[in-house]
mmCIF file of C-alpha atoms and ligand atoms in Angstrom:
data_model
loop_
_atom_site.group_PDB
_atom_site.id
_atom_site.type_symbol
_atom_site.label_atom_id
_atom_site.label_comp_id
_atom_site.label_asym_id
_atom_site.label_seq_id
_atom_site.Cartn_x
_atom_site.Cartn_y
_atom_site.Cartn_z
ATOM 1 C CA MET A 1 -3.715 118.333 -28.916
ATOM 2 C CA ARG A 2 -6.276 119.909 -31.055
ATOM 3 C CA SER A 3 -9.698 119.398 -29.547
ATOM 4 C CA VAL A 4 -13.465 120.030 -29.784
ATOM 5 C CA ASP A 5 -14.656 120.743 -26.185
ATOM 6 C CA PHE A 6 -18.189 119.636 -25.474
ATOM 7 C CA HIS A 7 -18.452 120.539 -21.786
ATOM 8 C CA ILE A 8 -18.012 124.187 -20.902
ATOM 9 C CA HIS A 9 -19.907 126.536 -18.541
ATOM 10 C CA LEU A 10 -19.957 130.292 -19.192
ATOM 11 C CA TYR A 11 -21.507 132.847 -16.881
ATOM 12 C CA PRO A 12 -23.003 136.092 -18.115
ATOM 13 C CA PRO A 13 -21.424 139.140 -16.227
ATOM 14 C CA GLU A 14 -24.729 139.930 -14.503
ATOM 15 C CA ILE A 15 -24.946 136.453 -13.089
ATOM 16 C CA ILE A 16 -21.329 136.826 -11.713
ATOM 17 C CA ARG A 17 -22.213 140.216 -10.320
ATOM 18 C CA ASP A 18 -25.400 138.898 -8.634
ATOM 19 C CA ALA A 19 -23.979 135.602 -7.600
ATOM 20 C CA GLU A 20 -24.491 136.158 -3.919
ATOM 21 C CA SER A 21 -28.195 136.969 -4.114
ATOM 22 C CA ILE A 22 -28.867 134.260 -6.712
ATOM 23 C CA SER A 23 -27.180 131.741 -4.273
ATOM 24 C CA ARG A 24 -29.828 132.450 -1.670
ATOM 25 C CA LEU A 25 -32.513 131.283 -4.112
ATOM 26 C CA GLU A 26 -30.671 128.510 -5.929
ATOM 27 C CA PRO A 27 -29.206 125.930 -3.569
ATOM 28 C CA TYR A 28 -27.369 123.977 -6.275
ATOM 29 C CA PHE A 29 -25.818 127.144 -7.704
ATOM 30 C CA ASP A 30 -24.878 127.989 -4.208
ATOM 31 C CA ALA A 31 -23.132 124.689 -3.665
ATOM 32 C CA LEU A 32 -21.309 124.700 -6.965
ATOM 33 C CA THR A 33 -20.092 128.175 -6.799
ATOM 34 C CA HIS A 34 -18.932 128.158 -3.104
ATOM 35 C CA ASN A 35 -16.211 125.494 -3.016
ATOM 36 C CA ARG A 36 -12.517 125.389 -3.649
ATOM 37 C CA VAL A 37 -12.624 124.213 -7.198
ATOM 38 C CA HIS A 38 -15.103 126.697 -8.492
ATOM 39 C CA LYS A 39 -14.051 129.312 -11.164
ATOM 40 C CA TRP A 40 -15.998 131.854 -13.235
ATOM 41 C CA ALA A 41 -15.554 132.321 -16.969
ATOM 42 C CA THR A 42 -16.989 134.643 -19.587
ATOM 43 C CA VAL A 43 -16.715 134.208 -23.361
ATOM 44 C CA GLU A 44 -13.614 136.366 -23.419
ATOM 45 C CA ASP A 45 -11.973 133.955 -20.826
ATOM 46 C CA LEU A 46 -12.842 131.002 -23.080
ATOM 47 C CA LEU A 47 -11.676 132.528 -26.295
ATOM 48 C CA ALA A 48 -8.242 133.229 -24.740
ATOM 49 C CA ARG A 49 -8.093 129.622 -23.445
ATOM 50 C CA MET A 50 -9.125 128.200 -26.876
ATOM 51 C CA GLU A 51 -6.166 129.983 -28.353
ATOM 52 C CA ARG A 52 -3.770 128.749 -25.696
ATOM 53 C CA ASP A 53 -5.066 125.109 -25.708
ATOM 54 C CA ASP A 54 -5.648 124.714 -29.444
ATOM 55 C CA VAL A 55 -9.423 124.168 -29.040
ATOM 56 C CA GLU A 56 -10.941 124.110 -32.543
ATOM 57 C CA ARG A 57 -14.509 124.430 -31.393
ATOM 58 C CA ALA A 58 -16.170 124.818 -28.017
ATOM 59 C CA VAL A 59 -19.762 123.804 -27.260
ATOM 60 C CA VAL A 60 -20.875 126.271 -24.626
ATOM 61 C CA GLY A 61 -23.727 126.436 -22.034
ATOM 62 C CA GLY A 62 -24.568 128.379 -18.954
ATOM 63 C CA PHE A 63 -25.747 127.088 -15.558
ATOM 64 C CA ALA A 64 -28.837 124.952 -15.067
ATOM 65 C CA PHE A 65 -30.888 127.063 -12.622
ATOM 66 C CA GLN A 66 -34.227 126.007 -11.188
ATOM 67 C CA ASP A 67 -35.537 129.357 -12.320
ATOM 68 C CA LEU A 68 -36.487 129.713 -15.937
ATOM 69 C CA GLY A 69 -35.710 133.564 -15.951
ATOM 70 C CA LEU A 70 -32.143 132.861 -14.801
ATOM 71 C CA CYS A 71 -31.825 130.132 -17.440
ATOM 72 C CA ARG A 72 -32.993 132.664 -20.047
ATOM 73 C CA ILE A 73 -30.356 135.114 -19.048
ATOM 74 C CA CYS A 74 -27.694 132.390 -19.630
ATOM 75 C CA ASN A 75 -29.353 131.431 -22.974
ATOM 76 C CA ASP A 76 -29.312 135.040 -24.298
ATOM 77 C CA TYR A 77 -25.607 135.237 -23.404
ATOM 78 C CA ILE A 78 -24.937 131.902 -25.204
ATOM 79 C CA ILE A 79 -27.004 132.857 -28.351
ATOM 80 C CA ASP A 80 -25.071 136.183 -28.461
ATOM 81 C CA ALA A 81 -21.694 134.471 -28.131
ATOM 82 C CA VAL A 82 -22.531 131.903 -30.854
ATOM 83 C CA GLU A 83 -23.701 134.686 -33.189
ATOM 84 C CA LYS A 84 -20.490 136.582 -32.599
ATOM 85 C CA TYR A 85 -18.120 133.588 -33.012
ATOM 86 C CA PRO A 86 -19.786 131.014 -35.296
ATOM 87 C CA ASP A 87 -16.450 129.659 -36.418
ATOM 88 C CA LYS A 88 -15.403 128.898 -32.920
ATOM 89 C CA LEU A 89 -18.532 128.254 -30.845
ATOM 90 C CA SER A 90 -21.622 126.095 -30.747
ATOM 91 C CA GLY A 91 -24.174 126.546 -28.077
ATOM 92 C CA LEU A 92 -26.514 124.676 -25.753
ATOM 93 C CA CYS A 93 -29.484 126.198 -23.900
ATOM 94 C CA LEU A 94 -30.792 125.543 -20.456
ATOM 95 C CA VAL A 95 -34.234 125.146 -19.002
ATOM 96 C CA PRO A 96 -35.717 123.636 -15.865
ATOM 97 C CA PRO A 97 -37.298 120.892 -18.037
ATOM 98 C CA LEU A 98 -40.560 120.661 -15.982
ATOM 99 C CA ALA A 99 -41.238 124.346 -15.703
ATOM 100 C CA ARG A 100 -44.041 126.164 -17.456
ATOM 101 C CA GLY A 101 -42.568 127.781 -20.511
ATOM 102 C CA ALA A 102 -39.614 125.479 -20.768
ATOM 103 C CA GLU A 103 -40.813 124.092 -24.112
ATOM 104 C CA ALA A 104 -41.174 127.588 -25.798
ATOM 105 C CA GLU A 105 -37.692 128.582 -24.477
ATOM 106 C CA VAL A 106 -36.027 125.508 -25.996
ATOM 107 C CA PHE A 107 -37.758 126.326 -29.386
ATOM 108 C CA ARG A 108 -36.717 129.914 -29.162
ATOM 109 C CA CYS A 109 -33.043 128.826 -28.614
ATOM 110 C CA ALA A 110 -33.226 126.259 -31.409
ATOM 111 C CA GLU A 111 -34.510 128.878 -33.709
ATOM 112 C CA ALA A 112 -31.568 131.126 -32.678
ATOM 113 C CA GLY A 113 -29.058 128.294 -33.702
ATOM 114 C CA LEU A 114 -28.477 126.482 -30.471
ATOM 115 C CA LEU A 115 -27.982 122.810 -30.896
ATOM 116 C CA GLY A 116 -29.214 121.199 -27.664
ATOM 117 C CA VAL A 117 -30.013 121.584 -24.053
ATOM 118 C CA GLY A 118 -27.569 121.100 -21.109
ATOM 119 C CA GLU A 119 -25.736 120.462 -18.981
ATOM 120 C CA LEU A 120 -28.918 119.687 -17.106
ATOM 121 C CA PHE A 121 -28.641 118.777 -13.462
ATOM 122 C CA PRO A 122 -31.275 116.245 -12.633
ATOM 123 C CA GLU A 123 -30.949 116.471 -8.884
ATOM 124 C CA GLY A 124 -30.416 120.255 -8.880
ATOM 125 C CA GLN A 125 -33.453 120.841 -11.158
ATOM 126 C CA ASN A 126 -35.638 118.277 -9.498
ATOM 127 C CA ILE A 127 -36.350 115.964 -12.425
ATOM 128 C CA ASP A 128 -36.228 112.159 -12.366
ATOM 129 C CA ILE A 129 -34.753 111.243 -15.633
ATOM 130 C CA ALA A 130 -35.851 107.605 -15.275
ATOM 131 C CA ASP A 131 -39.529 108.681 -15.065
ATOM 132 C CA ARG A 132 -41.078 108.759 -18.488
ATOM 133 C CA ASP A 133 -43.948 110.955 -17.135
ATOM 134 C CA GLN A 134 -41.339 113.659 -16.416
ATOM 135 C CA THR A 135 -39.193 113.388 -19.536
ATOM 136 C CA TRP A 136 -41.475 112.715 -22.492
ATOM 137 C CA ARG A 137 -42.258 116.292 -23.178
ATOM 138 C CA LEU A 138 -38.518 117.280 -23.265
ATOM 139 C CA ALA A 139 -37.768 114.216 -25.350
ATOM 140 C CA GLY A 140 -40.423 115.189 -27.886
ATOM 141 C CA ILE A 141 -39.019 118.681 -28.240
ATOM 142 C CA LEU A 142 -35.458 117.400 -28.689
ATOM 143 C CA HIS A 143 -36.543 114.978 -31.377
ATOM 144 C CA GLU A 144 -38.721 117.475 -33.128
ATOM 145 C CA ALA A 145 -35.974 120.145 -33.268
ATOM 146 C CA ASN A 146 -33.119 117.577 -33.784
ATOM 147 C CA LEU A 147 -31.362 118.728 -30.658
ATOM 148 C CA CYS A 148 -29.106 116.843 -28.158
ATOM 149 C CA VAL A 149 -29.414 116.775 -24.410
ATOM 150 C CA LEU A 150 -26.437 116.727 -22.054
ATOM 151 C CA TRP A 151 -27.283 115.290 -18.674
ATOM 152 C CA HIS A 152 -25.144 115.520 -15.647
ATOM 153 C CA THR A 153 -24.470 111.941 -14.480
ATOM 154 C CA ALA A 154 -21.954 110.520 -11.946
ATOM 155 C CA GLU A 155 -20.596 107.209 -10.581
ATOM 156 C CA PRO A 156 -22.836 105.357 -8.111
ATOM 157 C CA VAL A 157 -19.703 104.404 -6.153
ATOM 158 C CA GLY A 158 -16.436 106.091 -5.191
ATOM 159 C CA HIS A 159 -15.718 109.291 -3.383
ATOM 160 C CA ALA A 160 -18.222 112.090 -2.768
ATOM 161 C CA TYR A 161 -17.741 115.607 -4.205
ATOM 162 C CA VAL A 162 -19.818 118.676 -4.594
ATOM 163 C CA GLY A 163 -22.421 118.340 -7.275
ATOM 164 C CA LYS A 164 -22.008 114.628 -7.698
ATOM 165 C CA GLY A 165 -25.701 114.058 -7.380
ATOM 166 C CA ASN A 166 -27.617 110.799 -7.241
ATOM 167 C CA VAL A 167 -28.131 110.141 -10.953
ATOM 168 C CA GLY A 168 -25.962 107.402 -12.284
ATOM 169 C CA PRO A 169 -25.820 104.712 -14.979
ATOM 170 C CA LYS A 170 -29.123 103.078 -13.823
ATOM 171 C CA GLU A 171 -31.132 106.293 -14.304
ATOM 172 C CA ALA A 172 -29.289 107.200 -17.458
ATOM 173 C CA ALA A 173 -29.964 103.814 -18.986
ATOM 174 C CA ALA A 174 -33.711 104.168 -18.116
ATOM 175 C CA PHE A 175 -33.823 107.561 -19.894
ATOM 176 C CA CYS A 176 -32.380 105.875 -23.072
ATOM 177 C CA MET A 177 -34.762 102.934 -22.735
ATOM 178 C CA ASN A 178 -37.683 105.312 -22.698
ATOM 179 C CA HIS A 179 -36.287 107.611 -25.356
ATOM 180 C CA PRO A 180 -33.785 105.633 -27.531
ATOM 181 C CA GLU A 181 -34.222 108.134 -30.359
ATOM 182 C CA VAL A 182 -32.979 111.163 -28.398
ATOM 183 C CA LYS A 183 -29.306 112.226 -29.091
ATOM 184 C CA THR A 184 -28.114 112.100 -25.539
ATOM 185 C CA ILE A 185 -24.695 112.882 -24.044
ATOM 186 C CA PHE A 186 -24.025 111.681 -20.484
ATOM 187 C CA ALA A 187 -21.542 113.815 -18.754
ATOM 188 C CA HIS A 188 -18.593 112.437 -16.733
ATOM 189 C CA LEU A 189 -18.349 109.245 -18.730
ATOM 190 C CA GLY A 190 -22.034 108.534 -17.894
ATOM 191 C CA GLY A 191 -21.089 107.338 -14.467
ATOM 192 C CA GLY A 192 -19.841 104.108 -16.095
ATOM 193 C CA LEU A 193 -22.960 103.392 -18.270
ATOM 194 C CA TRP A 194 -20.599 102.818 -21.341
ATOM 195 C CA LEU A 195 -19.517 99.474 -19.896
ATOM 196 C CA TYR A 196 -23.085 98.122 -20.311
ATOM 197 C CA GLU A 197 -22.788 98.816 -24.038
ATOM 198 C CA LEU A 198 -21.157 95.340 -24.001
ATOM 199 C CA MET A 199 -24.661 93.854 -23.324
ATOM 200 C CA PRO A 200 -26.307 93.343 -26.680
ATOM 201 C CA GLU A 201 -29.677 94.711 -25.670
ATOM 202 C CA MET A 202 -28.169 97.790 -24.048
ATOM 203 C CA ARG A 203 -26.083 98.539 -27.060
ATOM 204 C CA LEU A 204 -29.426 98.852 -28.927
ATOM 205 C CA TYR A 205 -31.099 101.065 -26.243
ATOM 206 C CA LEU A 206 -27.926 103.180 -26.090
ATOM 207 C CA ARG A 207 -27.469 103.597 -29.772
ATOM 208 C CA ASN A 208 -27.886 107.382 -29.604
ATOM 209 C CA ALA A 209 -26.003 107.802 -26.313
ATOM 210 C CA ARG A 210 -22.700 109.623 -26.116
ATOM 211 C CA TYR A 211 -20.378 110.120 -23.247
ATOM 212 C CA ASP A 212 -18.116 113.186 -22.319
ATOM 213 C CA LEU A 213 -14.890 113.037 -20.484
ATOM 214 C CA ALA A 214 -15.609 116.041 -18.150
ATOM 215 C CA ALA A 215 -13.766 115.864 -14.833
ATOM 216 C CA LEU A 216 -11.973 112.627 -15.954
ATOM 217 C CA PRO A 217 -8.692 113.801 -14.210
ATOM 218 C CA TRP A 218 -10.468 113.715 -10.861
ATOM 219 C CA LEU A 219 -12.250 110.403 -11.319
ATOM 220 C CA TYR A 220 -10.365 107.750 -13.212
ATOM 221 C CA GLU A 221 -6.834 106.517 -14.057
ATOM 222 C CA PRO A 222 -5.572 106.968 -17.537
ATOM 223 C CA ALA A 223 -6.066 103.314 -18.418
ATOM 224 C CA VAL A 224 -9.806 103.970 -18.529
ATOM 225 C CA LEU A 225 -9.287 105.354 -22.096
ATOM 226 C CA ARG A 226 -7.521 102.029 -23.165
ATOM 227 C CA THR A 227 -10.456 100.133 -21.635
ATOM 228 C CA ILE A 228 -12.919 102.257 -23.554
ATOM 229 C CA GLU A 229 -10.990 101.518 -26.706
ATOM 230 C CA SER A 230 -11.029 97.749 -26.071
ATOM 231 C CA ALA A 231 -14.723 97.842 -25.298
ATOM 232 C CA GLY A 232 -15.334 99.160 -28.823
ATOM 233 C CA VAL A 233 -17.098 102.257 -27.777
ATOM 234 C CA ALA A 234 -14.435 104.968 -28.215
ATOM 235 C CA HIS A 235 -16.477 106.365 -31.201
ATOM 236 C CA LYS A 236 -19.203 107.412 -28.684
ATOM 237 C CA PHE A 237 -16.818 109.492 -26.502
ATOM 238 C CA LEU A 238 -16.567 113.379 -26.749
ATOM 239 C CA MET A 239 -13.816 115.530 -25.274
ATOM 240 C CA GLY A 240 -15.288 117.731 -22.587
ATOM 241 C CA THR A 241 -13.151 119.523 -20.028
ATOM 242 C CA ASP A 242 -15.784 121.172 -17.675
ATOM 243 C CA PHE A 243 -13.903 124.412 -18.293
ATOM 244 C CA PRO A 244 -13.440 126.831 -16.336
ATOM 245 C CA ILE A 245 -12.873 124.255 -13.385
ATOM 246 C CA LEU A 246 -10.490 122.302 -15.668
ATOM 247 C CA ASP A 247 -8.649 123.005 -19.049
ATOM 248 C CA SER A 248 -6.854 120.901 -21.502
ATOM 249 C CA SER A 249 -3.484 120.363 -19.884
ATOM 250 C CA ARG A 250 -4.496 117.651 -17.464
ATOM 251 C CA TYR A 251 -6.491 115.768 -20.162
ATOM 252 C CA GLU A 252 -3.385 115.843 -22.386
ATOM 253 C CA ARG A 253 -1.326 114.192 -19.750
ATOM 254 C CA ILE A 254 -3.961 111.591 -19.230
ATOM 255 C CA PHE A 255 -4.303 110.903 -23.036
ATOM 256 C CA ALA A 256 -0.528 110.504 -23.341
ATOM 257 C CA ALA A 257 -0.360 108.012 -20.304
ATOM 258 C CA SER A 258 -3.380 105.968 -21.378
ATOM 259 C CA GLY A 259 -1.763 103.615 -23.797
ATOM 260 C CA ALA A 260 -4.701 103.960 -26.275
ATOM 261 C CA ALA A 261 -4.007 104.193 -29.931
ATOM 262 C CA PRO A 262 -3.212 107.684 -31.229
ATOM 263 C CA GLU A 263 -5.945 107.558 -33.852
ATOM 264 C CA VAL A 264 -8.568 106.647 -31.219
ATOM 265 C CA LEU A 265 -7.420 109.523 -28.967
ATOM 266 C CA GLU A 266 -7.583 111.950 -31.889
ATOM 267 C CA ARG A 267 -11.152 110.773 -32.681
ATOM 268 C CA ILE A 268 -12.090 111.280 -28.963
ATOM 269 C CA ALA A 269 -10.453 114.654 -28.723
ATOM 270 C CA ARG A 270 -11.904 115.985 -32.010
ATOM 271 C CA GLY A 271 -13.320 113.850 -34.644
ATOM 272 C CA ASN A 272 -16.219 112.433 -32.776
ATOM 273 C CA GLY A 273 -17.343 115.828 -31.627
ATOM 274 C CA LEU A 274 -17.269 117.377 -35.132
ATOM 275 C CA GLU A 275 -19.300 114.348 -36.437
ATOM 276 C CA PHE A 276 -21.823 114.587 -33.698
ATOM 277 C CA LEU A 277 -22.286 118.385 -34.090
ATOM 278 C CA ALA A 278 -22.865 117.974 -37.756
ATOM 279 C CA SER A 279 -25.804 115.686 -37.071
ATOM 280 C CA LEU A 280 -27.634 118.283 -34.980
ATOM 281 C CA GLY A 281 -29.796 121.222 -35.616
ATOM 282 C CA ARG A 282 -32.410 122.599 -38.164
ATOM 283 C CA ASN A 283 -33.015 120.282 -41.151
ATOM 284 C CA GLY A 284 -30.494 117.898 -39.755
ATOM 285 C CA ARG A 285 -27.701 120.231 -41.010
ATOM 286 C CA GLY A 286 -26.034 121.155 -37.741
ATOM 287 C CA VAL A 287 -22.778 122.872 -38.165
ATOM 288 C CA GLN A 288 -21.041 122.200 -41.547
ATOM 289 C CA TYR A 289 -17.237 121.649 -41.659
HETATM 290 ZN ZN1 LIG B 1 -21.518 117.894 -14.575
#
């Protein structure tokens, strides 16, 4: 299944090398890198996997640290990767959104060709995405530079897992109600927010919202894709694996078992992503295909 993968974490070699000392300063990084599902990946690992899994384009980001300096190390690595492989990679940058200097860092990365910010971890980075006082500055930058934001979100119900966090559909909806103009992707199916697109007023507020499928194999039964199709929101879904902790194979099995129409699945796997990417970036040009 040819795909455009919107949810990937890459780690610069120096972050992997210094992971133990960084873990002592960054509790969220510590939790997410010390558990049985964690895996490291560099650009080279991703390129090999793209070849194997028939990934046409990958949207890559680093890890959302609390420290801006660590984010900057990730951003430099992503900028470098995207410059080296413009035909295969698009990039997102990371900042702790409330830190001094965050704004300048996002603009620096946008100038260097990155197309958004994320995956941001609201709980890990101590930002309340439902509080306009905490989000307006970031929203302004995103709007001004025509960037997207990818927020980590999760289900408010169901089993617990490392990194699940406490930000779900309610908080995600509040972000869009405060900033409906911002092109926003909610990771992990938005914790179920897409269902509320069936409420007419929410469909308006969520008009620039997208949802990625990251970690789907661990969260839902395949029928969720058929349900998304019948809810009329499949055009808002982006393929995202959460590589390196997952790759394409399990998603392919879920797609095959979902009972959704092949053209809808193709759109989720690839078409929606290409279209969304083309709407981002400098002068609204984004990536041309
Ligand atoms: Zn996530």
